[in-house]
Amino acid sequence: MARKHATVANPTAPRPCPPGEPFLRTRFTLPTRPATFVRRQRLVAHLDHAFTTPLTLVNGTAGAGKTLATADWAAGLREPVAWLTLEADDRQPGTFWAYVFEALRTCAARTSRTGENHAVGAVGPGSLTSLAADLSARDRPVVLVLDAYDRLTEPEVGRQLEFVLRHAGQGLRLVLVTRGEPALPLHRYRAAGRVTEIHDAELSFTTAEARSLLRLHGLCLPEAAVRALVERTRGWAAGLRLSALAAQESRDPERCLKEFEADHGAVADFLLAEVFEGRTEETQDLLLRVSVLDRFCPGLADALTLRRDAEPLLAALHRENAFIERLEHSWYRLHPLFREVLRAHLHARMPGLEPELHLRAARWLHHSGFLLETLAHGAAGGDWDLAAGALVDDLAIGQIFTGPSSHTLAALFSGMGPEAESPASNLVRAAEALGRHRLDHGLTRLRRAERQLSRAHDSPGQTAARMSCALLDALAARLTGCPARAERAAAAAAELREGLPVRLLDAHPELVALLRTHVGSTRVWEGRLDAARAVLVSVSSAPGGSATALPRAEARGHLALIDYLNGWIGRAERRALAAVSEAEGAGIGWLVLAAVAVERQELDRARVLLDKAARLPAQDHDPVSVAGRALAMSRLLLDNEAAVETAEPAVPAETASPWVRSHAAVLRAAACLADGRTREVSRLLQGVCDGPPVCTVEAAAIQAAAGRSRAAVDALGSLRAEQHTGPVVTVGTALVQARAAQESGDTATAHRLVARALLDARRERLRRPFRQAGEWLGPLLATSALHELADGWLLTDRPLGHGAPQRSVPGPAPLVPVELSERERDVVRRLALVMTTEEIAADLSVSVNTVKTHLKSAYRKLAVNRRNDAVHRARELGLL
């Protein structure tokens, strides 16, 4: 399509007025674009499609910039443009067509075949037929722009216009600039692909366009300020311009645009005059009342107005682009600025009504199953018992602890006043307090709720409340280290589930996942590791997406701890990495990773991981985490040659933990050994053989180092093959036995046992048992066969066996230095987090094939062919 290189005015001077009423010549003139007008090339390009379809609609709200955008496009056309700005008085067919004929004549698009003497008010079928025939005979189409077409309400005008458009063929391109859909058979045009449409979404200014507009007003603002303004105005042209004009007069334009009050000044005046005033009393009342809502549907609007006319009124407002946006399934929302103006108007016209409107909305939303909105409106209306009751009735109290709404709920209920005293309100207070680890306050509120429920009659709501009690009881049991209480809570929950609707249980998987996680944690604390694993495995694979992310992560973290306690540090690391990847706040996962790093003698990494875990608030209260951190830190200090008198961790628990007691005893004994107090070692290690296998093996190693090799070997006799223990146990056992053999002169047996230990340890990079073994190990590792097994991952530049970490001597340097590209490093780093190829691709926003290509290249450079080997090799080379 040919376009002019410069913008020109309407080319033909007006002719003398026809007989009858005079024409207003300004209505045939393209509107003048102001100095601050921003040409938006994307709109010009879209409007160019008008030459491919007979009909074009530029349909937007008041002040959307549709007239100026269309005028800017029309001014650049070579084709003749007939522009007509319509008025309400043009609604009669005769008046309308007289102005259309004159607009065509003005742009030299009329020929002698079409009558020359049509006065205002005189038009007939023959004239329209003649006009259509005249237009269809043209070599070049004429563009007829009818601005403000929504002012025409006479159906006859629409029928006549469609007749001319249909029969004019390629000779006419009709452009309607309107605030609503015209009374034309649009469904036929849309089905045939014969209409070009531009709506508010396209008319809205982008951030870049808004920046240009502000600069034309002399305002140069930071990108964030411009984005915030566009978000608040939704790119509405008039809102941006009025805001810019207000900012021009401010000493601090950025702050003015950030804080300007839409309900005062020019924006309010514009919206009230153009959108609100002039509507029926029922429509105004509807708009004022729904302004308290973020979104609404006809049923909800009826609940606020106490009428039944919302559906047709909302549909009409949407058709008229009255700053109301239609969402999915007959839901609507108001433009943010319009909503602000309406709420201010509501306060002025109906003071004191807003709280009641919120409560009406809360009751309707609760009945309809919209929980979060129910809570928000219940709180806004000041009825905390209603809000808390909705949360508990819906079995959603677990969302206070986990899921995407947890922070929202915590903030919402933080404003609950003392007047709320229902059982549900006390349960919410208990949950909030226990979530903050305020045990005394939480337990007080929980017991108060339980007493209230014991006096109430059974009902579905009471059953849901008692289920919430069971969840909070299990959490309290976990925080106080009381397994018996957790088991009672689990039994009560199992019984209560039978009386709850399946749909509620299915809708809130986080409740059961949280409860089982708490029970599993207390079982871990109690040392019932197999029973804990049984319940935690079911949580680790629980459905529910983000709703169950935290309990899934905590369950995986506890499973990692169980693996660590059984000596499987590689498996523990994988589970722990999965836990912290799922939810970074799962502190037990970080603790396990730190403990694994200590076993591998990666002490700097262990310290970083322990510090990270310490910054998580839950670590100060969960007994398992408190003990785990204390024990890991003690091992780290011992391995740094900082021998300390390690006491059993001071954990506020009602039940002692056998594995914690055993680990603490081993650490105290190791500290005594490091200080040369060998006489105390045996006393401290009494009873350790009845604890976890890893403690039994470490106790035996300490006994051997204290000169009691026979007692050490005897202690290993308590280990049972069916315990399925991991490399930490097998390696430690082999080293204790090897030491006894070496001391008895059986070097061959010692050599064989050390070889077995090296083979088992190499796969897991398990270095600590060798570091702590003693000087007897050095001569054995000097033999060629054992040296080969230890080379590259264990051998150091200092003798083994002094109880302190040594810097590993790297294997032979590659002939060509290994250099991974940044993207290859990104991929290998994610391999270390046990991510799948698909997960790596999603995380890096690349294709799976691209990830595979980077993997192949990294494998080739690292001289490996497996994922784990790539991670290990990259770490040895210092590439991670």
mmCIF file with all atom_site columns, N, CA and C in Angstrom, residues 17-43:
data_model
loop_
_atom_site.group_PDB
_atom_site.id
_atom_site.type_symbol
_atom_site.label_atom_id
_atom_site.label_alt_id
_atom_site.label_comp_id
_atom_site.label_asym_id
_atom_site.label_entity_id
_atom_site.label_seq_id
_atom_site.pdbx_PDB_ins_code
_atom_site.Cartn_x
_atom_site.Cartn_y
_atom_site.Cartn_z
_atom_site.occupancy
_atom_site.B_iso_or_equiv
_atom_site.pdbx_formal_charge
_atom_site.auth_seq_id
_atom_site.auth_comp_id
_atom_site.auth_asym_id
_atom_site.auth_atom_id
_atom_site.pdbx_PDB_model_num
ATOM 1  N N  . CYS A 1 17 ? -22.180 24.789 1.306  1.00 0.00 ? 17 CYS A N  1
ATOM 2  C CA . CYS A 1 17 ? -23.120 23.926 1.997  1.00 0.00 ? 17 CYS A CA 1
ATOM 3  C C  . CYS A 1 17 ? -24.305 23.633 1.097  1.00 0.00 ? 17 CYS A C  1
ATOM 4  N N  . PRO A 1 18 ? -24.873 22.428 1.177  1.00 0.00 ? 18 PRO A N  1
ATOM 5  C CA . PRO A 1 18 ? -26.064 22.121 0.408  1.00 0.00 ? 18 PRO A CA 1
ATOM 6  C C  . PRO A 1 18 ? -27.270 22.832 0.999  1.00 0.00 ? 18 PRO A C  1
ATOM 7  N N  . PRO A 1 19 ? -28.383 22.814 0.294  1.00 0.00 ? 19 PRO A N  1
ATOM 8  C CA . PRO A 1 19 ? -29.571 23.466 0.821  1.00 0.00 ? 19 PRO A CA 1
ATOM 9  C C  . PRO A 1 19 ? -29.951 22.852 2.157  1.00 0.00 ? 19 PRO A C  1
ATOM 10 N N  . GLY A 1 20 ? -30.613 23.611 3.015  1.00 0.00 ? 20 GLY A N  1
ATOM 11 C CA . GLY A 1 20 ? -31.016 23.129 4.332  1.00 0.00 ? 20 GLY A CA 1
ATOM 12 C C  . GLY A 1 20 ? -30.011 23.594 5.376  1.00 0.00 ? 20 GLY A C  1
ATOM 13 N N  . GLU A 1 21 ? -29.840 22.798 6.434  1.00 0.00 ? 21 GLU A N  1
ATOM 14 C CA . GLU A 1 21 ? -28.957 23.165 7.525  1.00 0.00 ? 21 GLU A CA 1
ATOM 15 C C  . GLU A 1 21 ? -27.509 23.141 7.061  1.00 0.00 ? 21 GLU A C  1
ATOM 16 N N  . PRO A 1 22 ? -26.696 24.051 7.561  1.00 0.00 ? 22 PRO A N  1
ATOM 17 C CA . PRO A 1 22 ? -25.280 24.086 7.162  1.00 0.00 ? 22 PRO A CA 1
ATOM 18 C C  . PRO A 1 22 ? -24.504 22.952 7.810  1.00 0.00 ? 22 PRO A C  1
ATOM 19 N N  . PHE A 1 23 ? -23.437 22.522 7.165  1.00 0.00 ? 23 PHE A N  1
ATOM 20 C CA . PHE A 1 23 ? -22.547 21.507 7.713  1.00 0.00 ? 23 PHE A CA 1
ATOM 21 C C  . PHE A 1 23 ? -21.478 22.174 8.574  1.00 0.00 ? 23 PHE A C  1
ATOM 22 N N  . LEU A 1 24 ? -21.069 21.459 9.640  1.00 0.00 ? 24 LEU A N  1
ATOM 23 C CA . LEU A 1 24 ? -19.971 21.922 10.479 1.00 0.00 ? 24 LEU A CA 1
ATOM 24 C C  . LEU A 1 24 ? -18.680 21.375 9.884  1.00 0.00 ? 24 LEU A C  1
ATOM 25 N N  . ARG A 1 25 ? -17.916 22.238 9.229  1.00 0.00 ? 25 ARG A N  1
ATOM 26 C CA . ARG A 1 25 ? -16.760 21.799 8.459  1.00 0.00 ? 25 ARG A CA 1
ATOM 27 C C  . ARG A 1 25 ? -15.673 21.162 9.316  1.00 0.00 ? 25 ARG A C  1
ATOM 28 N N  . THR A 1 26 ? -15.604 21.522 10.599 1.00 0.00 ? 26 THR A N  1
ATOM 29 C CA . THR A 1 26 ? -14.567 20.931 11.453 1.00 0.00 ? 26 THR A CA 1
ATOM 30 C C  . THR A 1 26 ? -14.766 19.431 11.627 1.00 0.00 ? 26 THR A C  1
ATOM 31 N N  . ARG A 1 27 ? -15.962 18.952 11.371 1.00 0.00 ? 27 ARG A N  1
ATOM 32 C CA . ARG A 1 27 ? -16.219 17.525 11.548 1.00 0.00 ? 27 ARG A CA 1
ATOM 33 C C  . ARG A 1 27 ? -15.641 16.694 10.415 1.00 0.00 ? 27 ARG A C  1
ATOM 34 N N  . PHE A 1 28 ? -15.239 17.341 9.333  1.00 0.00 ? 28 PHE A N  1
ATOM 35 C CA . PHE A 1 28 ? -14.632 16.626 8.202  1.00 0.00 ? 28 PHE A CA 1
ATOM 36 C C  . PHE A 1 28 ? -13.108 16.716 8.214  1.00 0.00 ? 28 PHE A C  1
ATOM 37 N N  . THR A 1 29 ? -12.564 17.337 9.233  1.00 0.00 ? 29 THR A N  1
ATOM 38 C CA . THR A 1 29 ? -11.115 17.581 9.294  1.00 0.00 ? 29 THR A CA 1
ATOM 39 C C  . THR A 1 29 ? -10.442 16.599 10.245 1.00 0.00 ? 29 THR A C  1
ATOM 40 N N  . LEU A 1 30 ? -9.306  16.093 9.817  1.00 0.00 ? 30 LEU A N  1
ATOM 41 C CA . LEU A 1 30 ? -8.556  15.199 10.701 1.00 0.00 ? 30 LEU A CA 1
ATOM 42 C C  . LEU A 1 30 ? -8.190  15.936 11.989 1.00 0.00 ? 30 LEU A C  1
ATOM 43 N N  . PRO A 1 31 ? -8.392  15.307 13.146 1.00 0.00 ? 31 PRO A N  1
ATOM 44 C CA . PRO A 1 31 ? -8.019  15.958 14.410 1.00 0.00 ? 31 PRO A CA 1
ATOM 45 C C  . PRO A 1 31 ? -6.535  16.301 14.425 1.00 0.00 ? 31 PRO A C  1
ATOM 46 N N  . THR A 1 32 ? -6.218  17.425 15.021 1.00 0.00 ? 32 THR A N  1
ATOM 47 C CA . THR A 1 32 ? -4.821  17.853 15.128 1.00 0.00 ? 32 THR A CA 1
ATOM 48 C C  . THR A 1 32 ? -4.108  17.077 16.215 1.00 0.00 ? 32 THR A C  1
ATOM 49 N N  . ARG A 1 33 ? -2.934  16.514 15.891 1.00 0.00 ? 33 ARG A N  1
ATOM 50 C CA . ARG A 1 33 ? -2.153  15.818 16.893 1.00 0.00 ? 33 ARG A CA 1
ATOM 51 C C  . ARG A 1 33 ? -1.356  16.807 17.727 1.00 0.00 ? 33 ARG A C  1
ATOM 52 N N  . PRO A 1 34 ? -1.415  16.708 19.057 1.00 0.00 ? 34 PRO A N  1
ATOM 53 C CA . PRO A 1 34 ? -0.692  17.659 19.906 1.00 0.00 ? 34 PRO A CA 1
ATOM 54 C C  . PRO A 1 34 ? 0.818   17.455 19.811 1.00 0.00 ? 34 PRO A C  1
ATOM 55 N N  . ALA A 1 35 ? 1.547   18.407 20.350 1.00 0.00 ? 35 ALA A N  1
ATOM 56 C CA . ALA A 1 35 ? 3.012   18.346 20.302 1.00 0.00 ? 35 ALA A CA 1
ATOM 57 C C  . ALA A 1 35 ? 3.541   17.141 21.081 1.00 0.00 ? 35 ALA A C  1
ATOM 58 N N  . THR A 1 36 ? 2.766   16.671 22.032 1.00 0.00 ? 36 THR A N  1
ATOM 59 C CA . THR A 1 36 ? 3.213   15.535 22.851 1.00 0.00 ? 36 THR A CA 1
ATOM 60 C C  . THR A 1 36 ? 2.706   14.203 22.301 1.00 0.00 ? 36 THR A C  1
ATOM 61 N N  . PHE A 1 37 ? 2.183   14.217 21.077 1.00 0.00 ? 37 PHE A N  1
ATOM 62 C CA . PHE A 1 37 ? 1.670   12.973 20.497 1.00 0.00 ? 37 PHE A CA 1
ATOM 63 C C  . PHE A 1 37 ? 2.833   12.022 20.189 1.00 0.00 ? 37 PHE A C  1
ATOM 64 N N  . VAL A 1 38 ? 2.640   10.740 20.522 1.00 0.00 ? 38 VAL A N  1
ATOM 65 C CA . VAL A 1 38 ? 3.650   9.705  20.262 1.00 0.00 ? 38 VAL A CA 1
ATOM 66 C C  . VAL A 1 38 ? 3.141   8.811  19.140 1.00 0.00 ? 38 VAL A C  1
ATOM 67 N N  . ARG A 1 39 ? 3.852   8.837  18.022 1.00 0.00 ? 39 ARG A N  1
ATOM 68 C CA . ARG A 1 39 ? 3.471   7.933  16.933 1.00 0.00 ? 39 ARG A CA 1
ATOM 69 C C  . ARG A 1 39 ? 3.909   6.514  17.296 1.00 0.00 ? 39 ARG A C  1
ATOM 70 N N  . ARG A 1 40 ? 2.954   5.605  17.229 1.00 0.00 ? 40 ARG A N  1
ATOM 71 C CA . ARG A 1 40 ? 3.229   4.207  17.576 1.00 0.00 ? 40 ARG A CA 1
ATOM 72 C C  . ARG A 1 40 ? 3.140   3.378  16.307 1.00 0.00 ? 40 ARG A C  1
ATOM 73 N N  . GLN A 1 41 ? 4.292   3.049  15.803 1.00 0.00 ? 41 GLN A N  1
ATOM 74 C CA . GLN A 1 41 ? 4.376   2.410  14.498 1.00 0.00 ? 41 GLN A CA 1
ATOM 75 C C  . GLN A 1 41 ? 3.647   1.077  14.465 1.00 0.00 ? 41 GLN A C  1
ATOM 76 N N  . ARG A 1 42 ? 3.571   0.390  15.584 1.00 0.00 ? 42 ARG A N  1
ATOM 77 C CA . ARG A 1 42 ? 2.869   -0.899 15.590 1.00 0.00 ? 42 ARG A CA 1
ATOM 78 C C  . ARG A 1 42 ? 1.379   -0.720 15.313 1.00 0.00 ? 42 ARG A C  1
ATOM 79 N N  . LEU A 1 43 ? 0.796   0.392  15.789 1.00 0.00 ? 43 LEU A N  1
ATOM 80 C CA . LEU A 1 43 ? -0.608  0.658  15.504 1.00 0.00 ? 43 LEU A CA 1
ATOM 81 C C  . LEU A 1 43 ? -0.800  1.054  14.043 1.00 0.00 ? 43 LEU A C  1
#
